[in-house]
CSV table of C-alpha atoms in Angstrom, one decimal:
chain,number,residue,atom,x,y,z
A,1,UNK,CA,17.0,-17.7,-13.7
A,2,UNK,CA,14.7,-18.7,-16.6
A,3,UNK,CA,15.3,-17.7,-20.2
A,4,UNK,CA,12.4,-15.3,-19.9
A,5,UNK,CA,13.9,-13.6,-16.8
A,6,UNK,CA,17.3,-13.5,-18.4
A,7,UNK,CA,15.9,-11.9,-21.6
A,8,UNK,CA,13.8,-9.3,-19.7
A,9,UNK,CA,16.9,-8.4,-17.6
A,10,UNK,CA,19.1,-8.1,-20.7
A,11,UNK,CA,16.5,-6.0,-22.5
A,12,UNK,CA,16.3,-3.7,-19.5
A,13,UNK,CA,20.1,-3.4,-19.3
A,14,UNK,CA,20.2,-2.4,-23.0
A,15,UNK,CA,17.3,0.0,-22.8
A,16,UNK,CA,17.7,2.1,-19.6
A,17,UNK,CA,14.5,4.0,-20.4
A,18,UNK,CA,12.4,0.9,-20.7
A,19,UNK,CA,9.7,0.4,-18.0
A,20,UNK,CA,8.8,-3.2,-17.2
A,21,UNK,CA,5.4,-3.6,-15.5
A,22,UNK,CA,4.4,-6.8,-13.7
A,23,UNK,CA,0.8,-7.3,-14.7
A,24,UNK,CA,0.3,-10.5,-12.6
A,25,UNK,CA,0.1,-14.1,-13.6
A,26,UNK,CA,3.5,-14.0,-15.2
A,27,UNK,CA,2.5,-11.3,-17.7
A,28,UNK,CA,5.0,-8.4,-18.2
A,29,UNK,CA,4.3,-5.2,-20.0
A,30,UNK,CA,7.1,-3.3,-21.6
A,31,UNK,CA,6.9,0.5,-22.3
A,32,UNK,CA,9.5,2.5,-24.2
A,33,UNK,CA,8.6,6.1,-23.5
A,34,UNK,CA,10.2,7.9,-26.5
A,35,UNK,CA,10.3,5.6,-29.5
A,36,UNK,CA,11.2,7.6,-32.6
A,37,UNK,CA,8.6,7.3,-35.5
A,38,UNK,CA,10.1,7.2,-39.0
A,39,UNK,CA,9.3,9.3,-42.0
A,40,UNK,CA,6.1,11.2,-42.2
A,41,UNK,CA,4.1,9.9,-39.2
A,42,UNK,CA,1.9,12.4,-37.5
A,43,UNK,CA,4.4,12.9,-34.7
A,44,UNK,CA,8.1,12.3,-34.1
A,45,UNK,CA,7.9,9.9,-31.2
A,46,UNK,CA,5.5,7.6,-29.5
A,47,UNK,CA,5.2,5.5,-26.3
A,48,UNK,CA,5.7,1.9,-27.5
A,49,UNK,CA,4.0,-0.9,-25.4
A,50,UNK,CA,4.0,-4.6,-25.8
A,51,UNK,CA,3.4,-7.7,-23.6
A,52,UNK,CA,5.6,-10.6,-22.8
A,53,UNK,CA,3.5,-13.7,-21.8
A,54,UNK,CA,4.6,-16.2,-19.2
A,55,UNK,CA,4.9,-18.7,-22.1
A,56,UNK,CA,7.8,-16.6,-23.6
A,57,UNK,CA,10.0,-17.6,-25.4
A,58,UNK,CA,8.1,-20.7,-26.5
A,59,UNK,CA,5.1,-18.4,-27.3
A,60,UNK,CA,6.3,-15.6,-29.7
A,61,UNK,CA,5.5,-12.0,-29.2
A,62,UNK,CA,2.8,-10.4,-31.3
A,63,UNK,CA,1.1,-7.0,-31.5
A,64,UNK,CA,2.0,-3.7,-29.9
A,65,UNK,CA,0.5,-0.4,-29.0
A,66,UNK,CA,1.5,3.2,-29.9
A,67,UNK,CA,0.0,6.6,-29.0
A,68,UNK,CA,-3.6,7.0,-29.9
A,69,UNK,CA,-2.7,10.1,-32.0
A,70,UNK,CA,0.1,8.5,-33.9
A,71,UNK,CA,-1.0,7.9,-37.5
A,72,UNK,CA,1.0,6.5,-40.3
A,73,UNK,CA,1.3,8.4,-43.6
A,74,UNK,CA,-1.8,8.5,-45.8
A,75,UNK,CA,-1.9,5.6,-48.3
A,76,UNK,CA,0.4,3.4,-46.2
A,77,UNK,CA,-1.5,2.5,-43.1
A,78,UNK,CA,0.0,0.3,-40.4
A,79,UNK,CA,-1.7,-3.1,-40.7
A,80,UNK,CA,-4.8,-3.9,-38.6
A,81,UNK,CA,-5.0,-1.0,-36.1
A,82,UNK,CA,-7.7,0.1,-33.7
A,83,UNK,CA,-8.0,2.2,-30.5
A,84,UNK,CA,-8.0,0.2,-27.3
A,85,UNK,CA,-7.4,0.7,-23.6
A,86,UNK,CA,-3.7,0.5,-22.7
A,87,UNK,CA,-2.8,-3.1,-21.6
A,88,UNK,CA,-0.8,-1.6,-18.8
A,89,UNK,CA,-4.0,-0.6,-17.1
A,90,UNK,CA,-3.3,3.1,-17.1
A,91,UNK,CA,-6.7,4.2,-18.4
A,92,UNK,CA,-5.0,5.6,-21.4
A,93,UNK,CA,-6.3,4.7,-24.9
A,94,UNK,CA,-3.6,3.5,-27.3
A,95,UNK,CA,-3.5,2.5,-31.0
A,96,UNK,CA,-3.2,-1.3,-31.1
A,97,UNK,CA,-1.2,-2.7,-34.0
A,98,UNK,CA,-1.5,-6.3,-35.0
A,99,UNK,CA,2.0,-7.4,-36.1
A,100,UNK,CA,3.4,-10.9,-36.3
A,101,UNK,CA,6.8,-12.3,-37.2
A,102,UNK,CA,7.9,-15.9,-37.8
A,103,UNK,CA,9.0,-16.5,-34.3
A,104,UNK,CA,11.9,-18.9,-33.5
A,105,UNK,CA,12.3,-19.3,-29.8
A,106,UNK,CA,15.9,-20.6,-30.3
A,107,UNK,CA,17.0,-17.6,-32.3
A,108,UNK,CA,14.7,-14.7,-31.3
A,109,UNK,CA,14.4,-12.6,-28.2
A,110,UNK,CA,12.8,-9.4,-27.0
A,111,UNK,CA,15.4,-7.2,-28.9
A,112,UNK,CA,14.6,-9.0,-32.1
A,113,UNK,CA,11.0,-8.3,-31.5
A,114,UNK,CA,11.7,-4.6,-31.0
A,115,UNK,CA,13.6,-4.5,-34.3
A,116,UNK,CA,10.6,-6.2,-35.9
A,117,UNK,CA,8.3,-3.5,-34.6
A,118,UNK,CA,10.6,-0.8,-35.9
A,119,UNK,CA,10.4,-2.5,-39.3
A,120,UNK,CA,6.6,-2.5,-39.2
A,121,UNK,CA,6.7,1.3,-38.4
A,122,UNK,CA,9.1,1.9,-41.3
A,123,UNK,CA,7.0,-0.2,-43.7
A,124,UNK,CA,4.1,2.2,-43.0
A,125,UNK,CA,6.2,5.0,-44.5
A,126,UNK,CA,6.7,3.0,-47.6
A,127,UNK,CA,10.5,3.4,-47.1
A,128,UNK,CA,11.9,0.1,-45.7
A,129,UNK,CA,15.7,-0.1,-46.1
């Protein structure tokens, strides 16, 4: 197996609720159906979506999608958001969030990316531990 396949398998094993969607051409969509939202977001949970390219892990992960009606607290907006069609081709609109981390393919994996997303969502509350 490739590092990409190993990481996807490990992530799926650690997150039984995760849905991995083959989008063709080596692109995989990941959906976590009940991701808790911290603090004073407009709702307690969201569906969380992101994409893993065929170039992973050399190409880092960036951006993710949450529910269209999920809004961060006033005065602390999540950075660079807009409403888009869901990348999983479901016809559902989602809130796209531009989020980047300093990606190191030797040290980072999909789990590290998820933790980074969670940090982004906490930052929007103004209460990062």
